Every structure is written in C-alpha cells, then in structure tokens.
Coordinates of C-alpha atoms and ligand atoms in Angstrom, one line a residue:
M1 CA 38.4 -9.7 28.0
S2 CA 35.8 -8.8 30.6
E3 CA 32.7 -10.9 31.4
N4 CA 30.4 -8.3 29.9
F5 CA 32.0 -8.6 26.5
V6 CA 29.9 -7.1 23.7
N7 CA 30.2 -8.5 20.2
Q8 CA 32.0 -6.1 17.9
I9 CA 32.0 -5.0 14.3
Y10 CA 35.0 -2.7 13.4
Y11 CA 35.2 -0.6 10.3
G12 CA 38.8 0.0 9.5
D13 CA 42.1 -1.5 8.5
N14 CA 42.6 -4.6 10.5
L15 CA 46.3 -3.8 11.2
D16 CA 45.3 -0.7 13.1
V17 CA 42.2 -2.2 14.7
M18 CA 44.0 -5.3 16.0
N19 CA 46.8 -3.1 17.3
D20 CA 44.7 -0.5 19.0
K21 CA 41.5 -2.3 20.1
I22 CA 42.1 -6.0 20.7
A23 CA 43.9 -7.2 23.8
D24 CA 46.8 -9.6 23.4
N25 CA 46.2 -13.2 24.4
S26 CA 42.4 -12.7 24.3
I27 CA 41.1 -14.6 21.3
D28 CA 40.3 -18.3 21.1
L29 CA 39.9 -18.6 17.3
I30 CA 40.9 -16.5 14.3
Y31 CA 39.5 -17.4 10.9
L32 CA 40.6 -15.3 7.9
D33 CA 39.7 -15.3 4.3
P34 CA 41.9 -12.5 3.0
P35 CA 41.4 -10.9 -0.4
F36 CA 43.5 -12.0 -3.3
N37 CA 42.3 -10.8 -6.7
S38 CA 39.0 -10.3 -5.1
N39 CA 38.3 -7.0 -6.8
R40 CA 35.2 -8.2 -8.6
N41 CA 33.9 -9.0 -5.1
Y42 CA 34.0 -5.4 -3.9
N43 CA 32.7 -4.1 -7.3
R44 CA 29.7 -6.4 -6.9
I45 CA 28.7 -5.3 -3.4
Y46 CA 29.4 -1.7 -4.4
S47 CA 26.9 -1.9 -7.3
T48 CA 24.3 -3.9 -5.4
N49 CA 24.4 -1.6 -2.4
T50 CA 24.6 1.8 -4.0
G51 CA 22.8 1.1 -7.3
M52 CA 25.7 2.8 -9.1
P53 CA 27.5 1.2 -12.0
V54 CA 31.2 0.6 -11.9
P55 CA 33.5 -0.5 -14.7
E56 CA 34.6 -4.1 -14.4
E57 CA 38.3 -3.2 -14.4
A58 CA 38.0 -0.6 -11.6
I59 CA 40.3 -1.6 -8.8
A60 CA 39.1 -0.9 -5.3
F61 CA 41.4 0.1 -2.5
C62 CA 40.9 -3.1 -0.6
D63 CA 42.6 -5.2 -3.2
A64 CA 45.6 -3.4 -4.3
W65 CA 48.8 -5.4 -4.8
E66 CA 51.2 -2.8 -6.1
L67 CA 54.6 -2.4 -4.6
T68 CA 54.0 1.1 -3.4
E69 CA 56.2 3.1 -1.0
D70 CA 54.0 2.1 1.8
K71 CA 54.6 -1.6 1.1
I72 CA 58.3 -1.1 0.9
E73 CA 58.2 0.6 4.3
H74 CA 56.2 -2.4 5.6
I75 CA 58.8 -4.8 4.3
K76 CA 61.4 -3.0 6.4
L77 CA 59.1 -2.8 9.5
F78 CA 58.4 -6.6 9.3
T79 CA 62.1 -7.4 9.1
E80 CA 62.7 -5.2 12.1
E81 CA 59.9 -6.8 14.1
L82 CA 61.1 -10.3 13.3
R83 CA 64.6 -9.4 14.5
G84 CA 63.5 -7.3 17.5
Q85 CA 60.3 -8.3 19.3
D86 CA 60.1 -11.8 17.9
N87 CA 63.8 -12.7 18.1
N88 CA 63.2 -14.7 15.0
E89 CA 66.6 -14.3 13.2
N90 CA 66.2 -17.4 11.1
F91 CA 63.0 -16.3 9.4
A92 CA 64.3 -12.7 9.2
N93 CA 67.3 -13.9 7.1
F94 CA 65.1 -16.0 4.9
W95 CA 62.6 -13.2 4.5
E96 CA 65.3 -10.7 3.4
A97 CA 66.7 -13.1 0.8
W98 CA 63.2 -13.9 -0.5
V99 CA 62.3 -10.2 -0.7
K100 CA 65.4 -9.5 -2.8
N101 CA 64.3 -12.1 -5.3
L102 CA 60.6 -11.3 -5.4
Q103 CA 61.3 -7.6 -5.8
F104 CA 62.4 -8.4 -9.4
Q105 CA 60.4 -11.6 -10.1
N106 CA 57.0 -11.0 -8.7
Q107 CA 56.2 -7.6 -7.1
K108 CA 52.5 -8.4 -6.9
I109 CA 53.0 -11.5 -4.7
L110 CA 55.6 -9.6 -2.6
S111 CA 53.0 -6.8 -1.9
Y112 CA 50.5 -9.4 -1.0
L113 CA 52.9 -11.3 1.3
V114 CA 54.1 -8.3 3.2
F115 CA 50.5 -7.2 3.7
M116 CA 49.7 -10.7 5.1
A117 CA 52.9 -11.1 7.0
R118 CA 52.6 -8.0 9.2
R119 CA 49.0 -8.9 10.0
L120 CA 49.6 -12.6 10.7
R121 CA 52.3 -11.6 13.2
I122 CA 49.8 -9.5 15.2
M123 CA 47.1 -12.2 14.9
K124 CA 49.4 -14.7 16.6
R125 CA 49.9 -12.2 19.5
K126 CA 46.1 -11.8 19.9
L127 CA 45.5 -15.5 20.3
K128 CA 45.4 -17.2 23.7
D129 CA 47.9 -19.9 24.2
T130 CA 45.1 -22.5 23.6
G131 CA 44.0 -20.6 20.5
S132 CA 44.1 -21.5 16.8
L133 CA 44.2 -19.7 13.5
F134 CA 42.6 -20.9 10.3
L135 CA 43.6 -19.2 7.1
H136 CA 41.4 -19.7 4.0
C137 CA 43.1 -19.3 0.6
D138 CA 43.3 -21.0 -2.8
P139 CA 46.1 -22.6 -4.7
T140 CA 47.1 -19.3 -6.4
A141 CA 49.1 -18.2 -3.4
S142 CA 48.8 -21.0 -0.7
H143 CA 52.3 -22.2 -1.1
Y144 CA 53.7 -18.7 -0.5
V145 CA 51.4 -18.1 2.5
K146 CA 52.4 -21.4 4.1
I147 CA 56.0 -20.3 4.2
I148 CA 55.0 -17.1 6.0
L149 CA 52.8 -19.0 8.5
D150 CA 55.6 -21.5 9.2
G151 CA 58.0 -18.6 9.8
I152 CA 55.6 -16.8 12.1
F153 CA 53.9 -19.6 14.0
G154 CA 56.7 -22.1 13.8
E155 CA 56.3 -25.3 11.7
N156 CA 55.6 -27.3 14.9
N157 CA 52.4 -25.4 15.3
F158 CA 51.2 -26.4 11.8
K159 CA 48.2 -28.7 12.4
N160 CA 46.5 -29.3 9.0
E161 CA 46.1 -28.3 5.5
I162 CA 42.4 -28.8 5.0
I163 CA 41.2 -29.3 1.5
W164 CA 37.7 -28.0 1.0
H165 CA 36.4 -29.7 -2.2
Y166 CA 33.2 -28.4 -3.8
Q167 CA 31.4 -29.0 -7.1
T168 CA 30.0 -25.6 -8.0
G169 CA 31.2 -23.5 -10.9
G170 CA 32.3 -24.3 -14.5
I171 CA 34.8 -26.8 -15.8
S172 CA 37.7 -25.8 -18.0
K173 CA 38.9 -27.8 -21.0
R174 CA 42.4 -26.5 -20.7
W175 CA 43.3 -28.0 -17.3
L176 CA 41.8 -30.1 -14.5
A177 CA 38.7 -28.4 -13.0
K178 CA 39.8 -26.3 -10.0
K179 CA 37.5 -27.4 -7.3
H180 CA 39.2 -26.9 -4.0
D181 CA 40.2 -24.3 -1.5
I182 CA 42.9 -24.7 1.1
I183 CA 42.5 -23.9 4.8
F184 CA 45.7 -23.9 6.9
W185 CA 45.3 -24.6 10.6
Y186 CA 48.0 -23.4 13.0
S187 CA 47.9 -23.4 16.8
K188 CA 49.6 -20.8 18.8
T189 CA 51.3 -23.3 21.2
N190 CA 51.3 -27.1 21.7
S191 CA 48.5 -26.9 24.3
Y192 CA 45.7 -26.0 21.9
N193 CA 42.0 -26.7 22.1
Y194 CA 40.6 -29.3 19.7
F195 CA 37.3 -31.0 20.1
P196 CA 37.0 -33.6 17.4
K197 CA 33.9 -35.2 18.9
N198 CA 32.0 -32.0 18.0
I199 CA 32.6 -32.5 14.3
M200 CA 32.4 -36.3 13.8
T201 CA 31.3 -37.2 10.3
K202 CA 28.9 -39.9 9.3
R203 CA 30.3 -43.2 8.0
T204 CA 29.2 -44.3 4.6
E205 CA 27.4 -47.7 4.3
K206 CA 30.6 -49.2 2.7
S207 CA 32.8 -48.0 5.5
L208 CA 30.3 -49.2 8.1
K209 CA 30.5 -52.7 6.6
R210 CA 34.3 -52.6 6.6
A211 CA 34.3 -51.5 10.3
Q212 CA 32.1 -54.5 11.3
N213 CA 34.1 -57.0 9.4
P214 CA 35.9 -59.1 12.0
K215 CA 38.5 -60.2 9.4
G216 CA 39.4 -56.7 8.6
A217 CA 43.1 -55.9 8.7
R218 CA 42.5 -53.1 11.2
I219 CA 40.1 -53.3 14.1
L220 CA 37.8 -50.4 13.7
S221 CA 35.0 -49.3 16.1
S222 CA 31.5 -50.0 14.9
N223 CA 30.5 -46.5 15.6
R224 CA 28.2 -44.9 13.0
E225 CA 30.5 -41.8 13.2
K226 CA 34.1 -41.4 12.4
L227 CA 36.8 -38.9 13.4
P228 CA 37.1 -36.0 11.0
M229 CA 39.7 -36.0 8.2
D230 CA 41.5 -33.2 6.4
V231 CA 39.5 -33.4 3.1
W232 CA 36.0 -32.0 3.4
T233 CA 33.7 -32.9 0.6
D234 CA 30.3 -32.7 2.3
I235 CA 29.9 -28.9 2.4
Q236 CA 28.9 -27.2 -0.9
A237 CA 30.0 -23.8 -2.0
L238 CA 27.2 -21.3 -2.2
N239 CA 25.5 -21.4 -5.6
P240 CA 23.4 -18.5 -7.1
M241 CA 20.2 -20.1 -5.7
S242 CA 21.5 -20.6 -2.1
K243 CA 19.2 -19.1 0.5
E244 CA 22.3 -17.8 2.4
R245 CA 23.6 -15.8 -0.5
L246 CA 23.9 -12.1 0.0
G247 CA 25.5 -11.2 -3.4
Y248 CA 29.1 -11.4 -2.1
P249 CA 30.9 -13.6 -4.6
T250 CA 33.5 -14.8 -2.1
Q251 CA 30.9 -15.5 0.6
K252 CA 31.6 -18.7 2.4
P253 CA 28.9 -21.2 3.6
V254 CA 28.0 -20.9 7.3
A255 CA 28.4 -24.7 7.6
L256 CA 32.1 -24.5 6.8
L257 CA 32.6 -21.9 9.5
E258 CA 30.5 -23.8 12.0
R259 CA 32.7 -26.8 11.6
I260 CA 35.9 -24.8 12.3
I261 CA 34.3 -23.1 15.3
K262 CA 33.0 -26.3 16.8
A263 CA 36.3 -28.0 16.3
T264 CA 38.3 -25.5 18.3
T265 CA 36.1 -23.5 20.6
K266 CA 33.6 -23.8 23.4
E267 CA 30.4 -21.8 24.1
G268 CA 31.3 -18.3 25.2
D269 CA 34.8 -18.3 23.6
I270 CA 35.8 -15.4 21.4
V271 CA 36.1 -15.8 17.6
L272 CA 37.8 -13.1 15.5
D273 CA 37.5 -12.6 11.7
P274 CA 39.8 -9.7 10.6
F275 CA 38.6 -9.8 7.0
C276 CA 35.0 -10.5 7.8
G277 CA 33.3 -9.5 4.5
C278 CA 29.6 -10.1 4.7
G279 CA 30.0 -11.6 8.2
T280 CA 29.7 -15.4 7.7
T281 CA 32.0 -16.1 10.6
L282 CA 30.1 -13.8 12.9
D283 CA 26.8 -15.4 11.9
A284 CA 28.1 -18.9 12.6
A285 CA 29.7 -17.8 15.9
Q286 CA 26.4 -16.2 17.0
N287 CA 24.5 -19.3 16.1
L288 CA 26.8 -21.4 18.2
K289 CA 26.7 -19.1 21.2
R290 CA 30.3 -17.9 20.8
K291 CA 31.3 -14.2 21.2
W292 CA 32.6 -12.5 18.0
I293 CA 34.7 -9.7 16.6
G294 CA 34.6 -8.8 12.9
I295 CA 36.8 -6.2 11.1
D296 CA 36.4 -5.0 7.5
I297 CA 37.9 -2.0 5.7
C298 CA 34.8 -1.5 3.5
M299 CA 31.9 0.4 5.1
L300 CA 29.5 -1.4 2.8
S301 CA 30.4 -4.7 4.4
T302 CA 29.7 -3.3 7.9
T303 CA 26.2 -2.3 6.7
L304 CA 25.6 -5.7 5.2
I305 CA 26.7 -7.6 8.3
E306 CA 24.3 -5.5 10.5
E307 CA 21.4 -6.4 8.2
R308 CA 22.4 -10.0 8.1
L309 CA 22.6 -10.4 11.9
K310 CA 19.3 -8.5 12.4
N311 CA 17.5 -10.7 9.9
N312 CA 18.9 -14.0 11.3
Y313 CA 18.9 -13.2 15.0
K314 CA 16.0 -10.8 15.6
I315 CA 16.8 -10.3 19.2
L316 CA 20.2 -8.6 18.5
I317 CA 20.1 -5.0 19.7
K318 CA 22.8 -2.5 18.6
G319 CA 24.6 -1.0 21.5
K320 CA 23.5 -3.8 23.8
D321 CA 24.3 -7.1 22.0
Y322 CA 26.8 -5.7 19.6
I323 CA 28.6 -2.5 18.8
I324 CA 29.9 -0.9 15.6
D325 CA 33.1 1.0 16.0
G326 CA 35.3 3.1 13.7
I327 CA 32.7 4.9 11.6
P328 CA 32.9 8.6 12.6
I329 CA 29.6 10.2 13.5
T330 CA 30.8 13.5 14.9
M331 CA 33.3 16.1 13.6
E332 CA 35.5 15.3 16.6
Q333 CA 35.7 11.7 15.4
V334 CA 36.5 12.8 11.9
K335 CA 39.3 15.0 13.3
A336 CA 40.6 12.1 15.3
L337 CA 40.6 9.9 12.2
I338 CA 42.6 12.5 10.3
E339 CA 45.1 13.1 13.1
K340 CA 45.7 9.5 13.6
S341 CA 46.1 9.0 9.8
D342 CA 48.8 11.7 9.7
K343 CA 50.8 10.1 12.4
S344 CA 51.1 6.6 11.1
K345 CA 52.8 6.0 7.8
N346 CA 50.8 3.0 6.8
E347 CA 47.7 2.6 4.6
G348 CA 45.6 3.8 7.5
R349 CA 46.4 7.3 6.6
Y350 CA 43.9 7.0 3.7
Q351 CA 41.1 6.2 6.2
F352 CA 39.6 9.6 6.1
Q353 CA 39.6 9.5 2.3
Y354 CA 38.0 6.1 2.2
W355 CA 35.4 7.0 4.8
A356 CA 34.4 10.3 2.9
I357 CA 34.3 8.6 -0.5
E358 CA 32.2 5.7 0.7
K359 CA 29.8 8.0 2.5
V360 CA 29.1 9.8 -0.8
Q361 CA 28.7 6.4 -2.5
G362 CA 31.9 6.9 -4.4
F363 CA 34.2 4.1 -5.5
A364 CA 37.6 4.7 -3.7
S365 CA 40.5 4.0 -6.1
T366 CA 43.9 2.6 -5.2
K367 CA 46.7 5.1 -4.7
K368 CA 48.4 4.6 -7.9
S369 CA 51.4 6.8 -8.6
G370 CA 49.9 7.7 -12.0
D371 CA 46.4 8.5 -10.7
G372 CA 47.3 12.2 -10.6
G373 CA 45.1 13.3 -7.7
I374 CA 42.1 11.1 -8.3
D375 CA 41.1 9.6 -4.9
G376 CA 37.9 8.0 -6.1
S377 CA 35.1 8.3 -8.7
I378 CA 31.4 8.1 -8.9
Y379 CA 30.1 6.5 -12.0
F380 CA 26.7 7.0 -13.6
Y381 CA 24.9 6.3 -16.9
K382 CA 24.9 9.4 -19.0
D383 CA 22.7 8.3 -21.8
E384 CA 20.2 5.7 -22.8
N385 CA 23.0 3.4 -24.2
K386 CA 24.4 3.2 -20.7
T387 CA 27.6 5.0 -21.5
L388 CA 29.4 5.5 -18.2
G389 CA 29.7 9.1 -17.0
R390 CA 32.3 9.8 -14.3
M391 CA 32.7 12.3 -11.5
I392 CA 36.3 12.2 -10.2
L393 CA 36.8 12.8 -6.5
S394 CA 39.6 14.5 -4.6
V395 CA 39.7 14.4 -0.8
K396 CA 41.6 17.1 1.2
S397 CA 42.1 16.6 4.9
N398 CA 44.1 19.9 5.1
K399 CA 43.0 22.4 7.8
K400 CA 43.4 25.3 5.3
L401 CA 42.3 25.1 1.7
Q402 CA 43.7 26.9 -1.3
A403 CA 41.8 28.0 -4.4
S404 CA 44.5 26.2 -6.5
F405 CA 42.9 22.9 -5.3
I406 CA 39.9 23.7 -7.5
R407 CA 42.0 24.7 -10.4
D408 CA 44.1 21.5 -10.1
L409 CA 40.9 19.5 -9.9
I410 CA 39.5 21.0 -13.0
G411 CA 42.8 20.3 -14.8
T412 CA 42.6 16.6 -13.7
M413 CA 39.0 16.4 -14.8
E414 CA 39.8 17.7 -18.2
N415 CA 43.0 15.6 -18.6
N416 CA 41.0 12.4 -17.7
N417 CA 38.0 13.3 -19.9
A418 CA 35.8 13.1 -16.8
D419 CA 32.3 14.7 -16.9
M420 CA 32.3 16.2 -13.4
A421 CA 34.6 16.7 -10.4
G422 CA 33.9 16.7 -6.7
L423 CA 36.1 18.0 -3.9
I424 CA 35.6 16.7 -0.4
S425 CA 37.3 18.8 2.3
Y426 CA 37.7 18.7 6.0
A427 CA 37.7 22.5 6.2
P428 CA 35.0 24.7 4.7
P429 CA 35.9 26.1 1.2
S430 CA 36.7 29.8 0.7
Q431 CA 34.5 32.1 -1.4
D432 CA 37.4 32.1 -4.0
M433 CA 37.1 28.3 -4.3
L434 CA 33.3 28.5 -4.7
N435 CA 33.7 31.1 -7.4
E436 CA 36.3 29.0 -9.2
A437 CA 34.0 26.0 -9.1
K438 CA 31.1 27.9 -10.4
K439 CA 33.1 29.2 -13.4
S440 CA 33.4 25.6 -14.7
G441 CA 29.8 25.5 -15.7
T442 CA 27.3 22.7 -15.8
F443 CA 26.9 19.1 -17.0
K444 CA 23.7 17.9 -18.8
M445 CA 22.4 14.4 -19.6
K446 CA 22.0 13.8 -23.3
D447 CA 18.7 11.9 -23.2
G448 CA 16.4 10.1 -20.8
L449 CA 14.0 11.5 -18.3
F450 CA 16.6 13.9 -16.9
A451 CA 17.8 15.2 -20.3
N452 CA 18.7 18.9 -20.1
V453 CA 18.7 19.0 -16.3
E454 CA 21.8 20.9 -15.3
Y455 CA 24.3 19.8 -12.6
P456 CA 27.1 22.0 -11.5
R457 CA 30.2 20.5 -13.1
V458 CA 32.5 21.0 -10.1
Q459 CA 31.0 20.6 -6.6
I460 CA 32.4 20.8 -3.1
L461 CA 31.2 18.9 0.0
T462 CA 32.7 19.3 3.5
A463 CA 33.1 16.6 6.0
E464 CA 30.4 18.2 8.1
E465 CA 27.9 18.1 5.3
I466 CA 28.8 14.5 4.6
L467 CA 28.1 13.7 8.3
N468 CA 24.7 15.3 7.8
G469 CA 24.0 13.0 5.0
K470 CA 24.5 15.4 2.1
K471 CA 25.6 13.9 -1.3
F472 CA 26.8 15.3 -4.6
N473 CA 24.2 16.5 -7.0
L474 CA 24.4 13.9 -9.7
P475 CA 22.3 12.4 -12.5
Y476 CA 20.7 9.3 -11.0
S477 CA 22.6 6.3 -12.2
R478 CA 19.7 4.1 -13.3
L479 CA 18.3 5.8 -16.4
I480 CA 14.6 6.1 -16.2
K481 CA 13.3 5.9 -19.8
K482 CA 10.6 8.3 -21.0
T483 CA 7.4 6.4 -21.6
Ligands
LIG503 C1 37.3 -12.5 0.6 S1 36.5 -11.3 1.5 C2 35.9 -12.2 2.9 C3 34.6 -12.9 2.7 C4 34.1 -13.5 3.9 N1 34.8 -14.7 4.3 C5 32.6 -13.9 3.8 O1 32.2 -15.0 3.9 O2 31.8 -12.9 3.6 C6 37.8 -10.3 2.0 C7 37.4 -9.0 2.8 O3 38.6 -8.4 3.3 C8 38.3 -7.0 3.4 N2 39.6 -6.3 3.6 C9 40.6 -6.1 2.6 N3 41.6 -5.5 3.2 C10 41.3 -5.3 4.5 C11 42.0 -4.7 5.6 N4 43.3 -4.2 5.4 N5 41.4 -4.7 6.8 C12 40.2 -5.2 7.0 N6 39.5 -5.8 6.0 C13 40.1 -5.8 4.7 C14 37.6 -6.7 2.1 O4 36.9 -5.5 2.2 C15 36.7 -8.0 2.0 O5 35.4 -7.7 2.5

C-alpha cells in the first residue's frame, strides 16, 4: 500500500471487496466478529435508524444460513481452491468428508462454515507475512471454526484461544451462566509481530507479594506488571448504560480491540475488519494511530460508522482522511453494480437489490426458495393497535420491463396478504405497467391522524429516482395519535 494511504469504509460483500480492492500481503492485522444468529442485531439497527418497525422473526440478508444453491456452489469452489491454488490436499480431503456428513446432519452449520471458509482463505492472502488474524466467536460454533482455521492457516500458526470473560447479562437456572467469548489468534507465518510489552497487565496485591517472596518456588520479577495471559477478565462487555453504546447489540468494547491492536501492530500499520458492524475496530485503530479498512454489507452500518468517527475524531474529513466506497451515487455506478452482479455467481449478484431496498428504507429479505418473488418489505403500523402493515418489494435489474411484472407482483401481494406492493426497477416502466399499477387501487389507514389518506396500493420507483432520494409513498410508521 502506498504512503498516502487513506482510511477506507467499504459497503459490500467482503468476499468481493477483499478480492477486488485489497492488495495481497498488505494487511498487518485482521480482526473479525462474523455474524452467527445475529439477526436481532440487524433488526435493531434497522429500526433505530429508519424509525420503521420490523417483526422480530424477520431474517435479514446478512444472516442467512440456508444451504441454498449459491452455498453449494461455494462448497465446490472452496474444494477446488484448496486443491488448486493452495495445494492443500489434506484439508481438501477432510473438508469433502466433512461436507458429506454435515449435508445431512446440520445444513445450517455447513452454510455458515462454507461462508467463513471462503472468506478466511482470502484473509490469509491479504495478510503480510508478519501479520495476524483474530477471529471473535462464541462457543456455539467455535469448535467448528477452529478446524477451518487450522486447515487454512496451519495448526503451527495457531497462537492462542483467548477467553474473554465478562459479567454482563442474565444468569440461567438451566445451565452454567454463559459468560465468555472466544477469540482465536492465528499468525500467517512463524515470523509474526507480537509486542507483549504494549499490553502488560497490572499485578494484584496477592501476586505482588508472591513475586517478592524469596522462598517462592519460582523466582519472579518484582515488576508491578506481568506478561499478558490468554484469559481476559478485566474488560467488561458493553451494558445498556455504557457511553460507547450505539444500539448495536453485538457491539464490542473499544478496550478489547485496543488490546488486540496494541499487541500485534505498530503506529501506521494497517488494520482490516471485514465485518465491521458499527466500527469498533476502526475507532480503536484511529485512536491508536493505525490505518484502517472496514467492510460491511449493510449500508446502515456504513452510515453509523461515519457518524461515530465524526463524533469521536472531529478532525476527520471525508475524502481526505477517509473514503467510503461501494455505494453507487450515479446511474453509471448502478449499472456497473448490476453488470458485475450478473457476472459472478455468488451472493454479490444481489447487491443491486440490497442497495435499492436499503435506499428506500426497506428490509431486505433472504433469498428463500419459497419467498415467491419478495425481495424485501417495508413494514409500518396500520392502526392505533400497532398492527403491522406491509409493503412487499420486488427489484428488477432487467434492461427491459414487462407489464406482467406488475401483474405477478399484485398476485404475490394478494397471496401474501400484504397491504401494498412496490416495484423497484433499473429501467423506466412502460405506460402499460403504470396503468396496471393504477388499476390496483389505493390503501387507507384505519385510524390515527392519517386515517382515510389514500396511498396507491402498487407503486413503482426507478433506480434513478432512488438516486435522487425519492421514496415510496407510505403511511408514516410511527402512528401519531389524534389529540
Ligand atoms: C456481529 S456484527 C459485527 C459487530 C462489530 N464487531 C462491532 O463491534 O460493531 C457482524 C457484521 O457483519 C456484517 N456482515 C454480514 N455478512 C457480511 C458480508 N458478507 N460482508 C460484509 N459484512 C457482512 C453484518 O452486516 C454485521 O454488521
């Protein structure tokens, strides 16, 4: 990377972004806290940021662990990469046998593992020889993930399993209270950077006394500080009152990230967080004068990070101190997004869809086989009892549109008992389509301040209109009561 490196926030799937935008052998530290059952997480930021309600059980696209066709394709690709570029026949054989078993036993974990495996392989390539990777997870899947890490990085490069113990949260009567996360540390090679003196911990009074005891079995230094260990108990998880909190349930404390960054990097080094969420790693890196790159597939998270950095480091100027990449702002960029999506067979092909849906404050759904053409939804309260109303969304990247798209959409709306339907298209709609949409009539709120206001039941927005900030005409989600 060049000397005039600018800090970067990328919106997009980290698989594509790492492949296309990040140079091999360029990163000093990768920290990742990938999603696993983190659905509530996205739902929470979505509601906080858009003011729109969303049903608890709605599953967002960034946390989908179904064994879809895409995932099956990824399983094949990963096996080929292991055999071809990596020359890792041993792990390829193990992986194939494992896949055969998991395909029947646990498809959810298999989907998660293949998603992680393809990305971890690329992360290793991006690291400098002196670099390290820290993967944050919890005991739900840590044992599976470690096997993948051993397979990709080599078990010789396994450095530590850090136990991060915290006290926050409730205590169950049915099992021992679950109060720790796991952070795996792997180096890329054996000549890795580690600066333990940067993260010395304070000795307790008891251990100080022991260290000074001349009759002690071991001769210990009388330093007031000791070398760090692999169980961390002195950093608390964020509680609802924490000043740092941004409303992101899986948000990690800055202190945790600072310890990892200090342990393995120097000032000016480059830190990458490919699942950067609300930007804790970037915040810690900025504070410690390291360079940073963050990637997230949710546009909302990009917005949150920008605000966070602006609030904490007032001197940061967009374009000069950092850039945001991947969010189309011209039709040309929208076109490039669609064309790129068509080429690659991975999840990135939904990127236009995700972008368009997030831009209209919709909630992008997972591509389930049974979702019958629903790419997303916008929820709103349709009466004073807060009954959820729903506009279903369909996104068409086709260069030519057909009037049948509207008829199909109306059918889907009716079959799903939705209140309204929205079509988002790359191309402008024909007059026929507009007429079809008009025929479907209007939607009215039952009560509240907007009772009897009419909203077209089926609406169409083009990518160009979305770029210009236009939204669907919807009942406002927070019901304002008549006084
Ligand atoms: C558990 S959160 C990370 C929280 C973060 N450590 C923090 O402190 O804010 C996981 C993040 O990964 C993002 N994500 C999921 N799939 C992704 C993908 N394929 N590419 C990039 N980001 C992704 C989600 O949008 C979510 O923000």
